PDB file of C-alpha atoms in Angstrom:
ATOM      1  CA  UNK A   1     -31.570 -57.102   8.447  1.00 71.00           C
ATOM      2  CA  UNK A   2     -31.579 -53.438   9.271  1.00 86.00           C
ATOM      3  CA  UNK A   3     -28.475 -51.381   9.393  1.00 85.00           C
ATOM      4  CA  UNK A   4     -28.792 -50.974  12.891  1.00 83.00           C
ATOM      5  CA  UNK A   5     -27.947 -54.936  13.229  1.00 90.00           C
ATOM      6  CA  UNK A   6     -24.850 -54.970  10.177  1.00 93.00           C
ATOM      7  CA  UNK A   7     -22.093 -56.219  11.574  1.00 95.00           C
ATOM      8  CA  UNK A   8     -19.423 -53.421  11.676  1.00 97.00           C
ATOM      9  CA  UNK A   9     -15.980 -52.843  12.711  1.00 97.00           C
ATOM     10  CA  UNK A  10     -15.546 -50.111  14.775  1.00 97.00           C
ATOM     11  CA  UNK A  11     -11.644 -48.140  15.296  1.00 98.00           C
ATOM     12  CA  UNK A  12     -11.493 -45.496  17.594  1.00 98.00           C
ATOM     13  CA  UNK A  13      -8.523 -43.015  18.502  1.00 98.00           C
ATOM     14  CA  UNK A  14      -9.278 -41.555  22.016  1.00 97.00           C
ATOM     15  CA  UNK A  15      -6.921 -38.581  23.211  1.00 96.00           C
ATOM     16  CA  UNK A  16      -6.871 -36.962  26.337  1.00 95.00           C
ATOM     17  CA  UNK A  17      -5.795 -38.566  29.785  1.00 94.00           C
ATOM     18  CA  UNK A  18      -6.299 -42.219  28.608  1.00 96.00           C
ATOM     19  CA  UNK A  19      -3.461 -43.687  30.376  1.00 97.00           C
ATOM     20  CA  UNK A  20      -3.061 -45.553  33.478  1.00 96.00           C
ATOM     21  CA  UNK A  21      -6.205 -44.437  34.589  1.00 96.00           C
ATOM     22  CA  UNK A  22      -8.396 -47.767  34.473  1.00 96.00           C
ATOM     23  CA  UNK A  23      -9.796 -46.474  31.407  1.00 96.00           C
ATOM     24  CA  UNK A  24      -8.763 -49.714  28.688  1.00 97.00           C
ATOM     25  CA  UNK A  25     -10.149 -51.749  31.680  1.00 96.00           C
ATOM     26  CA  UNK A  26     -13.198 -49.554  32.011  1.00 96.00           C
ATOM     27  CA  UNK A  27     -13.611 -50.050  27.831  1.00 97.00           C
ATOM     28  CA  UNK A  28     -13.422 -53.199  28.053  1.00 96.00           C
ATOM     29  CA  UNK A  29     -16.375 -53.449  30.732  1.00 95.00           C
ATOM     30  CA  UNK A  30     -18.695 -51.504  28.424  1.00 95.00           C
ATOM     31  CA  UNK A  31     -17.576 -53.596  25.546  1.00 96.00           C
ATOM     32  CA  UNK A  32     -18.252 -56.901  26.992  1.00 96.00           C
ATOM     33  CA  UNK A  33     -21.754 -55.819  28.268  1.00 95.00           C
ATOM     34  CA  UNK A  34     -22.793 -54.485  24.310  1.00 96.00           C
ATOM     35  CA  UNK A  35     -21.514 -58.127  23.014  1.00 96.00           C
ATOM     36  CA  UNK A  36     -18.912 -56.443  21.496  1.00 97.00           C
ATOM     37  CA  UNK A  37     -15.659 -57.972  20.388  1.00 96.00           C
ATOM     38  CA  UNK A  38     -12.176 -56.788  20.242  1.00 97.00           C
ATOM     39  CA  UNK A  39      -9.342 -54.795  22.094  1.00 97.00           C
ATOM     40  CA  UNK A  40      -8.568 -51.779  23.549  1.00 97.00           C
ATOM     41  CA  UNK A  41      -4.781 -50.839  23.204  1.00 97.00           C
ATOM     42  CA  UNK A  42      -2.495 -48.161  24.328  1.00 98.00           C
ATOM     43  CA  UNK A  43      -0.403 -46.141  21.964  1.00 98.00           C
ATOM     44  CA  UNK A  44       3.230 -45.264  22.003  1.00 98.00           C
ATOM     45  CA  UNK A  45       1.527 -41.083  21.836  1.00 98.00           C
ATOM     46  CA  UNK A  46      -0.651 -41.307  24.528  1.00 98.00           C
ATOM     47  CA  UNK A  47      -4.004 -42.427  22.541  1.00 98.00           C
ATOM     48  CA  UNK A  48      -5.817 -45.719  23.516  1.00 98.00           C
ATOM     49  CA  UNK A  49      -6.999 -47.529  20.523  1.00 98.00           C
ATOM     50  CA  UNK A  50     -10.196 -49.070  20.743  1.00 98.00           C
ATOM     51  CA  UNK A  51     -11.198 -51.686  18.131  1.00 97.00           C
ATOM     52  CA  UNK A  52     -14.843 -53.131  18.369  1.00 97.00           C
ATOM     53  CA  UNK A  53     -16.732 -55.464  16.143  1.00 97.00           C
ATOM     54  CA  UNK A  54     -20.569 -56.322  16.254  1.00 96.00           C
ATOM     55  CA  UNK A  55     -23.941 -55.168  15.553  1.00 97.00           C
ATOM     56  CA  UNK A  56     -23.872 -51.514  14.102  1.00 97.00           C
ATOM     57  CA  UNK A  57     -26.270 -49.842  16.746  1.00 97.00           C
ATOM     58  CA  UNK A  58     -24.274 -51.288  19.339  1.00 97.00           C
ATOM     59  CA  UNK A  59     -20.203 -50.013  18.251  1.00 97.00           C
ATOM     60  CA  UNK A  60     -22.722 -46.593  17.931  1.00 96.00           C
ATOM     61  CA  UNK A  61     -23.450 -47.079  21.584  1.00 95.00           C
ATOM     62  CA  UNK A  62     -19.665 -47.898  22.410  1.00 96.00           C
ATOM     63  CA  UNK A  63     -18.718 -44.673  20.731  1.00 96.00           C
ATOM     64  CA  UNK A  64     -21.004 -42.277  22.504  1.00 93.00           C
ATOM     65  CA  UNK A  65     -19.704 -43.637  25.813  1.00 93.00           C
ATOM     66  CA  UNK A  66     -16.014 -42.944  24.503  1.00 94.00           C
ATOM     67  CA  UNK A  67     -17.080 -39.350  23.283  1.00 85.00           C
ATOM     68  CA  UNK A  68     -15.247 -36.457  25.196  1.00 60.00           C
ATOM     69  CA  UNK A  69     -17.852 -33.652  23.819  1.00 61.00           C
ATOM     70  CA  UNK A  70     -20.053 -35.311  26.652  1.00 61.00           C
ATOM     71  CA  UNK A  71     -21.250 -32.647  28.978  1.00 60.00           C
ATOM     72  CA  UNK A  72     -19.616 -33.283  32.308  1.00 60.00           C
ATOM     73  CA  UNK A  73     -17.838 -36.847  30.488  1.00 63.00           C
ATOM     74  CA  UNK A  74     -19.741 -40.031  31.438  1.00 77.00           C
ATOM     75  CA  UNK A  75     -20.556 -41.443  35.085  1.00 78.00           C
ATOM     76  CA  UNK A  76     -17.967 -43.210  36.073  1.00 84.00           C
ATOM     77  CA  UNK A  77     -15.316 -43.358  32.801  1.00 90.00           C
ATOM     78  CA  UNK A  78     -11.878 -42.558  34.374  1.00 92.00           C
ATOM     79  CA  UNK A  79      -9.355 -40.613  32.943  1.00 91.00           C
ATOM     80  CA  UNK A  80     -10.341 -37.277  31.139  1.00 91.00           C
ATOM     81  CA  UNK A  81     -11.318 -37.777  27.028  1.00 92.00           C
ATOM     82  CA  UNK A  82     -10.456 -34.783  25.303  1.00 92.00           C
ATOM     83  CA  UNK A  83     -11.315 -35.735  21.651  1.00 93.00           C
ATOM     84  CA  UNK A  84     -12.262 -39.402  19.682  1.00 95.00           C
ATOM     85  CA  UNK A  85     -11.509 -39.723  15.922  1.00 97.00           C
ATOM     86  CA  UNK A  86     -13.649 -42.348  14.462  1.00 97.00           C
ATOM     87  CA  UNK A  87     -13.452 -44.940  11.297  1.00 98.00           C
ATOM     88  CA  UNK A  88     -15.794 -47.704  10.485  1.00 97.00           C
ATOM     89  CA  UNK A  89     -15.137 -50.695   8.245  1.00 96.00           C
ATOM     90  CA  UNK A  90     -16.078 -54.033   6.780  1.00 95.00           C
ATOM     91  CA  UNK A  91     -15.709 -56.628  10.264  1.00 94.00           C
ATOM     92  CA  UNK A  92     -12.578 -58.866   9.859  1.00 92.00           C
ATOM     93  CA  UNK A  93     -13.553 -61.667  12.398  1.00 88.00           C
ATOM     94  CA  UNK A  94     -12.234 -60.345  15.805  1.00 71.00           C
ATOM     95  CA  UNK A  95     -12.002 -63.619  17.955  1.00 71.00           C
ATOM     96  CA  UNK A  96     -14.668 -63.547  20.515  1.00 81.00           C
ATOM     97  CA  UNK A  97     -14.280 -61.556  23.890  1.00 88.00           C
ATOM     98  CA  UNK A  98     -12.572 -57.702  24.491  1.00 93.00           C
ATOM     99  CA  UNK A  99      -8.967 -57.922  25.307  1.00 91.00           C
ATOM    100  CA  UNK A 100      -6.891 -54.843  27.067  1.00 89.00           C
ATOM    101  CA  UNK A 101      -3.246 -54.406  25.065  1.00 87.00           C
TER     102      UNK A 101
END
């Protein structure tokens, strides 16, 4: 198995306007087209918090599309991203599918 296909867990912060724009909804799209399980979440400070399990290469692809250093953001990703903070660990079994919290 390469490391591209390790099963990861990914756990993203996203700041910015990330809030009542469509944009857990619009995670959750993205997610469920990589295979990717788990939930995006907002936060009591105005983050979402994206959790993501699955195939390395593809929680890689997930994270690009949350990025804010985008030129010009990403087609179609509502809100406005203004920074991601990033950490990667062991998977812990997310139950299949990509809920919104």
């Amino acid at each position: 198995m390469s490391e591209d296909d390790e099963i990861v867990r990914l756990t993203a912060w996203v700041r910015g306007r990330v809030q009542g724009v469509g944009f857990r909804w619009w995670v959750r799209s993205r997610a469920l087209e990589l295979g990717l399980a788990g939930s995006a979440t907002n936060l009591s400070d105005g983050r979402v918090e994206v959790v993501a399990e699955g195939p390395r290469a593809r929680c890689r692809q997930l994270l690009e599309m949350l990025d804010g250093d985008v030129p010009g953001g990403v087609p179609g990703r509502p809100g406005a991203v203004t920074g991601v903070v990033d950490r990667w660990g062991a998977p812990r079994g997310e139950a299949s599918g990509f809920r919104e919290r």
